[in-house]
Amino acid sequence: MRLVTPMKAATVCLLLASSVLAAPQSLEDKYEQKLAKRFVRYGGWESDYDVARARAKKEDKVLFVYFSRSYAP
Amino acid sequence: MPFLHITTRIDDHPYDSLLREKGGTGFPTLMFLDPGGRKLMRYRGPRTVKGFEESLGDVEEFTALLKRAEQGDKKVAGKLFIRQLELEWFSFEEATRRYKKLTKVSGKEKKQIESLLVDTEVRTITKDAGRDEDKCLSAGKHFLGMWKDKQIPGSDAQLYSFWLFIANYAEEEGDKKLFKKTVAEFKKSVGTNRQYRKALKVLEERLENFTRS
């Protein structure tokens, strides 16, 4: 039976760790990150189009829309 | 009522193409919509409280105009139709149909409407063509006919599509003279707009290669 030397094991761990760090984020993760941004959480922004329109209609207001994206910076 | 729309590119994400549907092309875009989702204004002013407040005044003026028209005031029909065309509410077919029904329009309004209808026609055809190669070439041929009839759009966005589609058509037809003339028109009309500088550079490179071939 061949044993893995401590040096080899450390190298594999390092490679695994770096591959996790460099893994591309999914579009879902990017979207969640955007929603978690400070200006979104505390700015009073509605992010559901149906809810926003229903509220605007009920409150007799217009929508002020900020179009942004999460798929790219 | 502040609404944040995020384009995600996630499959089946609700309303992911809302920006494109409302005529936006870049990020960030600021816009006022009514509760029905109709575009009331594309905000291009300064990002200041004063700027936003002033624009809200314009939005209120437009919504008041809409209300007057809904209540049957025919005097505002021309003014309202012009604003609606500027806001890209209608396709070319729909706009033409509505224009035919307009009765009380001043000479000045008529001139403005007819100019905006050219933009509407170019926008509708471009949108319909999408990425379909045959439709794009056919659009280019159609735009060439409009150019010959001196029907040239006024807005930079439509001028960009107009000249680009004609250039693509000219290249496909092997018409170097037309391609050169089109690139010159592109440069003259939107060449100074930062948004289209890259496109101009590409067109000029294509012209150079085309001329050499």
mmCIF file of N, CA and C in Angstrom, chain B residues 167 170-172 174-184 202-213:
data_model
loop_
_atom_site.group_PDB
_atom_site.id
_atom_site.type_symbol
_atom_site.label_atom_id
_atom_site.label_comp_id
_atom_site.label_asym_id
_atom_site.label_seq_id
_atom_site.Cartn_x
_atom_site.Cartn_y
_atom_site.Cartn_z
ATOM 1 N N ALA B 167 -25.670 49.302 -44.008
ATOM 2 C CA ALA B 167 -24.278 48.903 -44.260
ATOM 3 C C ALA B 167 -24.184 47.382 -44.441
ATOM 4 N N ALA B 170 -25.533 46.508 -47.782
ATOM 5 C CA ALA B 170 -24.602 46.901 -48.843
ATOM 6 C C ALA B 170 -23.472 45.888 -48.962
ATOM 7 N N GLU B 171 -22.974 45.423 -47.825
ATOM 8 C CA GLU B 171 -21.880 44.447 -47.827
ATOM 9 C C GLU B 171 -22.341 43.128 -48.468
ATOM 10 N N GLU B 172 -23.531 42.706 -48.090
ATOM 11 C CA GLU B 172 -24.087 41.465 -48.622
ATOM 12 C C GLU B 172 -24.279 41.567 -50.138
ATOM 13 N N GLY B 174 -22.486 43.388 -52.018
ATOM 14 C CA GLY B 174 -21.181 43.677 -52.626
ATOM 15 C C GLY B 174 -21.100 45.109 -53.150
ATOM 16 N N ASP B 175 -21.908 45.985 -52.593
ATOM 17 C CA ASP B 175 -21.965 47.379 -53.055
ATOM 18 C C ASP B 175 -21.023 48.257 -52.220
ATOM 19 N N LYS B 176 -19.780 48.376 -52.684
ATOM 20 C CA LYS B 176 -18.759 49.127 -51.941
ATOM 21 C C LYS B 176 -19.095 50.613 -51.819
ATOM 22 N N LYS B 177 -19.642 51.155 -52.894
ATOM 23 C CA LYS B 177 -19.958 52.587 -52.922
ATOM 24 C C LYS B 177 -21.027 52.911 -51.856
ATOM 25 N N LEU B 178 -22.044 52.052 -51.801
ATOM 26 C CA LEU B 178 -23.119 52.258 -50.824
ATOM 27 C C LEU B 178 -22.597 52.091 -49.405
ATOM 28 N N PHE B 179 -21.730 51.085 -49.220
ATOM 29 C CA PHE B 179 -21.167 50.841 -47.890
ATOM 30 C C PHE B 179 -20.401 52.079 -47.416
ATOM 31 N N LYS B 180 -19.579 52.622 -48.307
ATOM 32 C CA LYS B 180 -18.756 53.790 -47.981
ATOM 33 C C LYS B 180 -19.649 54.994 -47.618
ATOM 34 N N LYS B 181 -20.676 55.196 -48.417
ATOM 35 C CA LYS B 181 -21.599 56.310 -48.212
ATOM 36 C C LYS B 181 -22.333 56.154 -46.862
ATOM 37 N N THR B 182 -22.696 54.914 -46.555
ATOM 38 C CA THR B 182 -23.423 54.639 -45.315
ATOM 39 C C THR B 182 -22.546 54.881 -44.092
ATOM 40 N N VAL B 183 -21.293 54.433 -44.187
ATOM 41 C CA VAL B 183 -20.367 54.648 -43.064
ATOM 42 C C VAL B 183 -20.173 56.155 -42.838
ATOM 43 N N ALA B 184 -20.091 56.912 -43.936
ATOM 44 C CA ALA B 184 -19.937 58.367 -43.822
ATOM 45 C C ALA B 184 -21.162 58.976 -43.125
ATOM 46 N N VAL B 202 -15.475 49.769 -35.787
ATOM 47 C CA VAL B 202 -15.654 48.460 -36.436
ATOM 48 C C VAL B 202 -16.103 48.653 -37.888
ATOM 49 N N LEU B 203 -17.032 49.575 -38.097
ATOM 50 C CA LEU B 203 -17.530 49.842 -39.452
ATOM 51 C C LEU B 203 -16.400 50.350 -40.358
ATOM 52 N N GLU B 204 -15.559 51.228 -39.804
ATOM 53 C CA GLU B 204 -14.458 51.780 -40.600
ATOM 54 C C GLU B 204 -13.447 50.688 -40.965
ATOM 55 N N GLU B 205 -13.243 49.758 -40.020
ATOM 56 C CA GLU B 205 -12.339 48.635 -40.311
ATOM 57 C C GLU B 205 -12.940 47.741 -41.394
ATOM 58 N N ARG B 206 -14.240 47.523 -41.268
ATOM 59 C CA ARG B 206 -14.931 46.700 -42.280
ATOM 60 C C ARG B 206 -14.852 47.357 -43.643
ATOM 61 N N LEU B 207 -14.981 48.683 -43.660
ATOM 62 C CA LEU B 207 -14.915 49.434 -44.926
ATOM 63 C C LEU B 207 -13.543 49.262 -45.574
ATOM 64 N N GLU B 208 -12.510 49.355 -44.722
ATOM 65 C CA GLU B 208 -11.144 49.220 -45.230
ATOM 66 C C GLU B 208 -10.941 47.838 -45.872
ATOM 67 N N ASN B 209 -11.381 46.801 -45.164
ATOM 68 C CA ASN B 209 -11.246 45.434 -45.684
ATOM 69 C C ASN B 209 -12.071 45.222 -46.952
ATOM 70 N N PHE B 210 -13.267 45.788 -46.919
ATOM 71 C CA PHE B 210 -14.198 45.655 -48.051
ATOM 72 C C PHE B 210 -13.625 46.337 -49.295
ATOM 73 N N THR B 211 -13.053 47.523 -49.102
ATOM 74 C CA THR B 211 -12.496 48.289 -50.222
ATOM 75 C C THR B 211 -11.309 47.534 -50.831
ATOM 76 N N ARG B 212 -10.506 46.899 -49.944
ATOM 77 C CA ARG B 212 -9.313 46.170 -50.397
ATOM 78 C C ARG B 212 -9.667 44.874 -51.127
ATOM 79 N N SER B 213 -10.801 44.293 -50.771
ATOM 80 C CA SER B 213 -11.148 42.953 -51.294
ATOM 81 C C SER B 213 -11.505 42.999 -52.781
#
